Each structure stands twice: as C-alpha cells, then as structure tokens.
mmCIF file of C-alpha atoms in Angstrom:
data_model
loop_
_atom_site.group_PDB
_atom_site.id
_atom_site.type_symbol
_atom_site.label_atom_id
_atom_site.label_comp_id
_atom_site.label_asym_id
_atom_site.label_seq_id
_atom_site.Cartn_x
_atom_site.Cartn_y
_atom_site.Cartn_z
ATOM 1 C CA UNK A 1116 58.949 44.708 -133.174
ATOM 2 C CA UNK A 1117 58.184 42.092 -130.269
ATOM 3 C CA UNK A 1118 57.824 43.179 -127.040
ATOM 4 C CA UNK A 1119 58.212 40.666 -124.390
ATOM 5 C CA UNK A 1120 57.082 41.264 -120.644
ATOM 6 C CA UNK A 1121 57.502 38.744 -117.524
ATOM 7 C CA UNK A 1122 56.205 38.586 -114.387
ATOM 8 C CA UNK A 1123 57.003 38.648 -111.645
ATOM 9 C CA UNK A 1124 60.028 39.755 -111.638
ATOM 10 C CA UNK A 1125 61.359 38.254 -108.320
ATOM 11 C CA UNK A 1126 59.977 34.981 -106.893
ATOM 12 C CA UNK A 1127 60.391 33.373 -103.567
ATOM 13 C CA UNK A 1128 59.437 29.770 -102.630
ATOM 14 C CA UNK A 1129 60.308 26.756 -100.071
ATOM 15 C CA UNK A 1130 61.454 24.269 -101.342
ATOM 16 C CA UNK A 1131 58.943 21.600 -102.608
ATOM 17 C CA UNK A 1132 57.168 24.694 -103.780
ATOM 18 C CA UNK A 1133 55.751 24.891 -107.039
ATOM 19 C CA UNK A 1134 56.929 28.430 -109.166
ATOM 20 C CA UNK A 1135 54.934 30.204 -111.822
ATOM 21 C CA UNK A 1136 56.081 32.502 -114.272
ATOM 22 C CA UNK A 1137 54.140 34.072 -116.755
ATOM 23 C CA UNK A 1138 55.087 36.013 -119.795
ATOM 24 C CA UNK A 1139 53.232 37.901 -122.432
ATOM 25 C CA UNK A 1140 54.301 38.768 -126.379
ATOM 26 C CA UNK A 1141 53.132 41.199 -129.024
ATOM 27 C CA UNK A 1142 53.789 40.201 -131.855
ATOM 28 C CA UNK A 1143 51.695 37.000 -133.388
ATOM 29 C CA UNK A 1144 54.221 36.170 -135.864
ATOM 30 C CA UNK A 1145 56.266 34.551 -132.776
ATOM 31 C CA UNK A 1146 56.481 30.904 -133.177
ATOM 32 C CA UNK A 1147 59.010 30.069 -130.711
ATOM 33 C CA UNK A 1148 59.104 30.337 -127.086
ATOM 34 C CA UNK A 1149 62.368 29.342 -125.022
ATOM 35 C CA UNK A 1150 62.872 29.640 -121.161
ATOM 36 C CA UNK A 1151 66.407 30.319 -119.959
ATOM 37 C CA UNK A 1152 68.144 29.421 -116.748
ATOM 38 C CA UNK A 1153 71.017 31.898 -115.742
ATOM 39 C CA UNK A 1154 73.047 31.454 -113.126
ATOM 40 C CA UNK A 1155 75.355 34.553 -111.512
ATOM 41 C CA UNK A 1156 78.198 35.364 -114.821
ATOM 42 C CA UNK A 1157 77.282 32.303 -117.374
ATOM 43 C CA UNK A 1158 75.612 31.712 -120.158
ATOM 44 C CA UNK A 1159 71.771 31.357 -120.845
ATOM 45 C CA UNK A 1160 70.880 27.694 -120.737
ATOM 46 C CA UNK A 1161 67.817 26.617 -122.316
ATOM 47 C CA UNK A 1162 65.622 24.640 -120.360
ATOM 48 C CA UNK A 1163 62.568 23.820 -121.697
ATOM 49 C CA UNK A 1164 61.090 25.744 -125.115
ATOM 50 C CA UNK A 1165 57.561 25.108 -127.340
ATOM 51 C CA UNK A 1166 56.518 26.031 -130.638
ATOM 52 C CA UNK A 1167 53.324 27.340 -131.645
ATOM 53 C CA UNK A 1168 51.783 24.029 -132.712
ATOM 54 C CA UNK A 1169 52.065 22.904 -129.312
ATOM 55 C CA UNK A 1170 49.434 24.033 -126.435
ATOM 56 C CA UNK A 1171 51.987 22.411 -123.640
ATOM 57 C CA UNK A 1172 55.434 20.668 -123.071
ATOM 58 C CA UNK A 1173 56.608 18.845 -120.239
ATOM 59 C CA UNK A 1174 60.517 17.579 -119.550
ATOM 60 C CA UNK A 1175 60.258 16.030 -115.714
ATOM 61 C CA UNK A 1176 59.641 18.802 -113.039
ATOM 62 C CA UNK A 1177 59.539 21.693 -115.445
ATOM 63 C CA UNK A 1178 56.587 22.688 -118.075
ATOM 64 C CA UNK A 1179 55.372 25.038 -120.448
ATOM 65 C CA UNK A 1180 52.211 26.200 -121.476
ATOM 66 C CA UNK A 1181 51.093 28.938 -124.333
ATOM 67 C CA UNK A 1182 47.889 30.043 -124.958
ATOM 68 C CA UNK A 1183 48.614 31.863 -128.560
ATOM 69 C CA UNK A 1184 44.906 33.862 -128.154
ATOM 70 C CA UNK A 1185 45.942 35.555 -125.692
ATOM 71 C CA UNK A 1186 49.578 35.234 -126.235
ATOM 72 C CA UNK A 1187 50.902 34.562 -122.902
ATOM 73 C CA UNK A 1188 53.020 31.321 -121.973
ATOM 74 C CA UNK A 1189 54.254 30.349 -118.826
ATOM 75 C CA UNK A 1190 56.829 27.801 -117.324
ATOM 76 C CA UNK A 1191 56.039 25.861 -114.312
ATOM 77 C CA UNK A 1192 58.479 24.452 -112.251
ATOM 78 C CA UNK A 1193 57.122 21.856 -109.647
ATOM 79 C CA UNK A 1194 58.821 20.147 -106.509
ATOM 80 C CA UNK A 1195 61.507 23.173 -106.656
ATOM 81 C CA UNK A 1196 64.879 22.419 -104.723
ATOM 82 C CA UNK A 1197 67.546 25.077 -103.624
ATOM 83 C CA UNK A 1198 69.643 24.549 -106.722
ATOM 84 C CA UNK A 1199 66.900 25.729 -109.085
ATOM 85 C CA UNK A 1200 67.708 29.075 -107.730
ATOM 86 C CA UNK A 1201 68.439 31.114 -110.424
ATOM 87 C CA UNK A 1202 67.447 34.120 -112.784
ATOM 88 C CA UNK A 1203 64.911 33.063 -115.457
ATOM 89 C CA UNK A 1204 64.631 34.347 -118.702
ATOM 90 C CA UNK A 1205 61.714 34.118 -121.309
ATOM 91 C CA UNK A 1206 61.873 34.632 -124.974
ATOM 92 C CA UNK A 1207 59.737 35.209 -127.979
ATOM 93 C CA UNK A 1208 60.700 34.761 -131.084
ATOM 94 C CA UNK A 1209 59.310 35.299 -134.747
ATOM 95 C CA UNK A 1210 60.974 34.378 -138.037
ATOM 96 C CA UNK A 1211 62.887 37.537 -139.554
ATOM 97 C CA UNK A 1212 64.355 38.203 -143.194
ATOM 98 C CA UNK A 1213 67.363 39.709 -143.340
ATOM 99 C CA UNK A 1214 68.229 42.515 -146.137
ATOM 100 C CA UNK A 1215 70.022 39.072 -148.175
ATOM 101 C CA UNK A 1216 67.060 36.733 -147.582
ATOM 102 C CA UNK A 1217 68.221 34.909 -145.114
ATOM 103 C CA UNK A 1218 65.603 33.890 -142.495
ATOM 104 C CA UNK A 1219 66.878 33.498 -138.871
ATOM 105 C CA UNK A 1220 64.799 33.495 -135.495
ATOM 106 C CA UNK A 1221 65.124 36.466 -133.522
ATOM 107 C CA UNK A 1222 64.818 36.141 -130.040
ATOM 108 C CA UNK A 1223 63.207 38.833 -127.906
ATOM 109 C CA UNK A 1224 63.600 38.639 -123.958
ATOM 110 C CA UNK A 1225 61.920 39.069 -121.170
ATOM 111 C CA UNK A 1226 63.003 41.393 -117.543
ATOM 112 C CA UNK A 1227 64.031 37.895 -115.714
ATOM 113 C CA UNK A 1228 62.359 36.629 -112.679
ATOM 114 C CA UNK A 1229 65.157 36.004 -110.239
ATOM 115 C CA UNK A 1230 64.165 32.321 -108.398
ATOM 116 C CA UNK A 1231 65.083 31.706 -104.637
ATOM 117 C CA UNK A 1232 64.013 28.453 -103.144
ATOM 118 C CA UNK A 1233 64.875 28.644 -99.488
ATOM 119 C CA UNK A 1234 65.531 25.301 -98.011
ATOM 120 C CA UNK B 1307 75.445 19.170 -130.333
ATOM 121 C CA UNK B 1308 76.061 22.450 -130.270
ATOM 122 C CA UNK B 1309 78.917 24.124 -128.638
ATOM 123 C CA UNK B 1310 79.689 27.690 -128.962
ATOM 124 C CA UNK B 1311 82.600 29.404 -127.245
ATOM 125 C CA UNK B 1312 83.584 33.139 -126.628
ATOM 126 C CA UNK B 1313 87.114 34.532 -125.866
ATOM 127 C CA UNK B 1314 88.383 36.123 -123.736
ATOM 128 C CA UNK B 1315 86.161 35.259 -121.294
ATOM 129 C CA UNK B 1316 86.978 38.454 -119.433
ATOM 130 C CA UNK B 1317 89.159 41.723 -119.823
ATOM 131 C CA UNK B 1318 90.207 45.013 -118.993
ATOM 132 C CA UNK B 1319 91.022 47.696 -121.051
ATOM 133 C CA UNK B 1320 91.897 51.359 -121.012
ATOM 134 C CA UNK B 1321 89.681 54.269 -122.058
ATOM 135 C CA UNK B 1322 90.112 55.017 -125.813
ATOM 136 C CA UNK B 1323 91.299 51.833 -126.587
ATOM 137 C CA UNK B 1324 89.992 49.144 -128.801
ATOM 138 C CA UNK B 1325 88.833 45.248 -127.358
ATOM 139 C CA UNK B 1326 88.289 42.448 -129.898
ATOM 140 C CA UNK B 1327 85.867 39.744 -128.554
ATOM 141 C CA UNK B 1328 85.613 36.231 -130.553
ATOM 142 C CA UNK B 1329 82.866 34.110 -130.973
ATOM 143 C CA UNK B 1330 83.411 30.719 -132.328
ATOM 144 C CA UNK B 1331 80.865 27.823 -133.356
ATOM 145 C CA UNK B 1332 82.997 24.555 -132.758
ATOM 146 C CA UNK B 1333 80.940 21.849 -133.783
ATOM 147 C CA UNK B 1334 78.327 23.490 -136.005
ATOM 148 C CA UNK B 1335 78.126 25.793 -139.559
ATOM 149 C CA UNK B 1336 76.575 28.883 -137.634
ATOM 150 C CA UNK B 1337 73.991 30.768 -140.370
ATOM 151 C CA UNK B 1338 73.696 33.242 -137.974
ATOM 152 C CA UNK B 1339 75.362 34.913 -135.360
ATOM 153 C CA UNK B 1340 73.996 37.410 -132.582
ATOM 154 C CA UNK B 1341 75.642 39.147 -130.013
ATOM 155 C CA UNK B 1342 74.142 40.415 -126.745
ATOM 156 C CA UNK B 1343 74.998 42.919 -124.086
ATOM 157 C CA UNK B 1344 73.759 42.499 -120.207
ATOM 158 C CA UNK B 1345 73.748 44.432 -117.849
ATOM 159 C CA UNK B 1346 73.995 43.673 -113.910
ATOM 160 C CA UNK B 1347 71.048 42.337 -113.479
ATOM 161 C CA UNK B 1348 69.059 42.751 -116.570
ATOM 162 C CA UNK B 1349 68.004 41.220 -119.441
ATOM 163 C CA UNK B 1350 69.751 40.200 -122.151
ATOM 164 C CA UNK B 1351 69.778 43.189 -125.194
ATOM 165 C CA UNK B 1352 70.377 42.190 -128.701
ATOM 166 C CA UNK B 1353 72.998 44.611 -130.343
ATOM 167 C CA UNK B 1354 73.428 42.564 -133.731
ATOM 168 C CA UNK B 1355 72.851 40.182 -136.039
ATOM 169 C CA UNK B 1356 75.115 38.909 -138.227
ATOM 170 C CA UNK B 1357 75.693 36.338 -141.292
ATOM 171 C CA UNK B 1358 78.460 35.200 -142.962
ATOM 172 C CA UNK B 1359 79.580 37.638 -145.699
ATOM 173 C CA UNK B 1360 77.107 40.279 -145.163
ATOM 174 C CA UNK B 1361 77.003 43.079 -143.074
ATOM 175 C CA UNK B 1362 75.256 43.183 -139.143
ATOM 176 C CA UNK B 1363 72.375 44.160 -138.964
ATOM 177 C CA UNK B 1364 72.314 46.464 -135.821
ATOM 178 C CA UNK B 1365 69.212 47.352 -133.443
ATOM 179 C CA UNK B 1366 68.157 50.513 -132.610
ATOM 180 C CA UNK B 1367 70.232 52.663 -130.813
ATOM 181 C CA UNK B 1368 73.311 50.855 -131.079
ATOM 182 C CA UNK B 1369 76.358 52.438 -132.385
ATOM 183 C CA UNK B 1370 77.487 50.059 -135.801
ATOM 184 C CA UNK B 1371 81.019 52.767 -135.616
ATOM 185 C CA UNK B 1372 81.555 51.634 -132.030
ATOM 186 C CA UNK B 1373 80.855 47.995 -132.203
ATOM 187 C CA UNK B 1374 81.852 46.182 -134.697
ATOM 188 C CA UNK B 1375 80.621 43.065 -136.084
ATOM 189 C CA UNK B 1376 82.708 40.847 -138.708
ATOM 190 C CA UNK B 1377 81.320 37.932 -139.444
ATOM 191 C CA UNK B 1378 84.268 36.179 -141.681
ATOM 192 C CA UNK B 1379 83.378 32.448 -141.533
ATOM 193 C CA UNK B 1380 80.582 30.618 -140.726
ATOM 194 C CA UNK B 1381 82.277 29.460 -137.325
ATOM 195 C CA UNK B 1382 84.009 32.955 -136.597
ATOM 196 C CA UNK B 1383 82.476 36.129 -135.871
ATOM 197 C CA UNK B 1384 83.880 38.865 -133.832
ATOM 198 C CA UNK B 1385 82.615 41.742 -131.865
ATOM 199 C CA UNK B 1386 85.614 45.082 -131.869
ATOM 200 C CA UNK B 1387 84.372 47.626 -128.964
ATOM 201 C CA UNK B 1388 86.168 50.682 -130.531
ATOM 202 C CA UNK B 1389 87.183 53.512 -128.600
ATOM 203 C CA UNK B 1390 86.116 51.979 -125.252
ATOM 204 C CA UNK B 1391 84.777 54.008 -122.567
ATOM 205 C CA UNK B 1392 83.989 53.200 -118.557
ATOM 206 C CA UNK B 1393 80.114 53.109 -119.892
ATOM 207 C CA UNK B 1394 80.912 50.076 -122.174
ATOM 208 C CA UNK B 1395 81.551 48.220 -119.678
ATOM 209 C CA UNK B 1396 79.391 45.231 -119.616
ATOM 210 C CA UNK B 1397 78.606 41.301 -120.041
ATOM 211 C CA UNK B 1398 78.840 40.709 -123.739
ATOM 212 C CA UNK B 1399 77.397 37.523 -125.084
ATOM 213 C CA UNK B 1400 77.178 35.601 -128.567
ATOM 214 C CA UNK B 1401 74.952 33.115 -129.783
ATOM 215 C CA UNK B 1402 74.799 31.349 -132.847
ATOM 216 C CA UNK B 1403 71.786 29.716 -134.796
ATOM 217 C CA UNK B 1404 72.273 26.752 -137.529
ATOM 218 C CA UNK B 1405 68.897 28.020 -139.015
ATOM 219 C CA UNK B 1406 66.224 27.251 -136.975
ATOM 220 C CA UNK B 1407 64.969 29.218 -134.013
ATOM 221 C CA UNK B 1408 66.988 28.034 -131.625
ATOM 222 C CA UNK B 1409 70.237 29.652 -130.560
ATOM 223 C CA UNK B 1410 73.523 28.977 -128.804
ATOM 224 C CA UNK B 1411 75.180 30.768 -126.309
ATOM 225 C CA UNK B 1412 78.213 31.356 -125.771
ATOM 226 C CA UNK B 1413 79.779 31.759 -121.642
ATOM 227 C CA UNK B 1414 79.941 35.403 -122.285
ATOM 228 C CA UNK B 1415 82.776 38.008 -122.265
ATOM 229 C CA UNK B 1416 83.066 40.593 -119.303
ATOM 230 C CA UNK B 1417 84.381 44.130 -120.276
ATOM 231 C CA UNK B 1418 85.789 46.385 -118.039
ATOM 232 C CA UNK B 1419 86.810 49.494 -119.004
ATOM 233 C CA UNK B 1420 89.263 51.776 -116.774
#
C-alpha cells in the first residue's frame, strides 16, 4: 500500500516567514495530492491539492509543487501570519477498486507538521 | 458544495457498552464513505471504507466485530463502537467522496470511554 512520510514534523517561523513542507509517497499509482489544515478538535480542511498532470498549483499565499520522479511534493506557504498556525496534513492518494468494482480514491496521510508563526 | 456532518459531535460512554456515531452527506449522493480515527496528536488512520449496500472494507488491524460500519443510504453511514473500552477512546472522523478523489470531512466525533 502507500506509504506517506512528511517532514518536518514541527515548524517554527516569524511571521512574514515563508514555511516549507515536504512530503514523499511510494506508491506511483497516486494521482492525487491534498494538503490539510487542522486546527486543535475540527475537521481536516483542504487547502490547496494537485493532480499528477500538474508540476505546480498556486491559490494566493499558498502553493504546491510535485515532482512525480522522485515522488515528493511540497506546499509552500509564503508571507505566513499568526493565524496560519496550525497542524498540516499531507495526503497521497491512488485510485482503488473495491471487491464490487467500485473505484474510489483512497487517501493515505502523512505524520503532520504542526505550524507556529510567532508574531 | 459539499457538506458533510457527524453526530454526536462528542460523547461519553461506559465500558462494555455500545456508541453509534452518524455520518451524514447533506447536500451530495456520497459513493463512498470513510471513517477515520485520530489520535492526540497524530495523523489521521483510515479504519474503513464503505459503499452503499456493500460491506466495509476494513484496514489492517482493525477489528470489523468491534466497529461497525453500515452504510444504508448513500447520505447515511454509521460507525457502532461495540463493547467500548477506555482504549477506544479517540477522535473519530468521516468523510465522504462523490467519486472522485477528493473527500469530505466531517467535524469529527470525540469518544470517551469511562
């Protein structure tokens, strides 16, 4: 199955900063790579993901980059501010078949890199 | 969009007894449904999958007699922690998918288990 590792796994940065973190996959089926934002007892919000077909992806202050050679992505995060402190949570995911046929993506996490940006 | 809701959004049960967790797609036919557990501080781990009308499909190393899974609608499916003990207790959370890749999380359910 996919295995899914992220580094590092706690970051620290003024704000204004940029952040960096990286992840790595196994398996080279994944197509689909989301980044979660998780804040103390909620959900997983997604915000930013990219396919395979795309090298990078950028929505305002936050981007994505994969490099499916050597199947590692990142997400970049630039001009941080205190309130993008948060856990962060990458994902891999390749199509699966279930034992009906149905195909579904399945997502495979990684550790979490918990985000402070001090003030 | 996408809106997927989980309930109760927190409880407490005894040891030995049984805790029914819902997850509900309210604006969307869910294909399928997954449902994750988290620990403090750690990732999330998928237990199941689930479609409508079939049976889960569990990961390794998780209990299918202990957890679970019905998946009676494509809106509805529900997670039944059976038997509960202290060591169950945990942040359980759903997501659905409407085919694609993506997926939709629900706010999560905490279990606590006296």
């Amino acid at each position: 199955g996919e295995n899914v590792e992220q580094h590092p796994s706690t970051l620290s940065v003024q704000e204004g900063d940029s952040a960096v973190i990286k992840c790595t996959y196994s398996d080279s089926a994944s197509n689909y790579f989301p980044w979660y934002k998780q804040e103390l007892g909620k959900r997983p919000q997604l915000i930013i993901d990219i396919r395979s077909n795309v090298g990078e992806k950028k929505d305002q202050r936050i981007a994505v980059t994969l490099n499916k050679t050597a199947k590692h992505f990142s997400l970049h995060i630039t001009e941080t501010q205190p309130e993008d402190s948060a856990v962060y949570f990458c994902a891999a995911s390749p199509n699966v078949l279930n034992a009906g046929g149905t195909s579904y993506g399945k997502l495979t996490f990684g550790q979490g890199t918990i985000l402070t940006v001090h003030p | 969009g996408a809106v997927v809701s989980q309930h109760p959004s927190w409880v407490i049960c005894k040891s030995g007894t049984s805790v029914k967790i819902e997850c509900r797609s309210l604006d969307f036919q869910a294909t399928t449904m997954f449902w994750y557990r988290q620990f403090p501080k750690k990732s999330l781990m998928l237990m199941a999958t689930s479609n409508e009308g079939s049976k889960a499909t569990y990961e390794q190393g998780v209990e299918k007699d202990k957890f679970l899974i019905n998946h009676a609608s494509l809106t509805l499916s529900t997670l039944t922690v059976t038997s509960a003990h202290p060591e169950d207790s945990s942040f359980y959370i759903c997501s659905a998918s409407k085919g694609r890749n993506e997926q939709y999380f629900g706010p999560g359910t905490r279990l606590t288990v006296t």
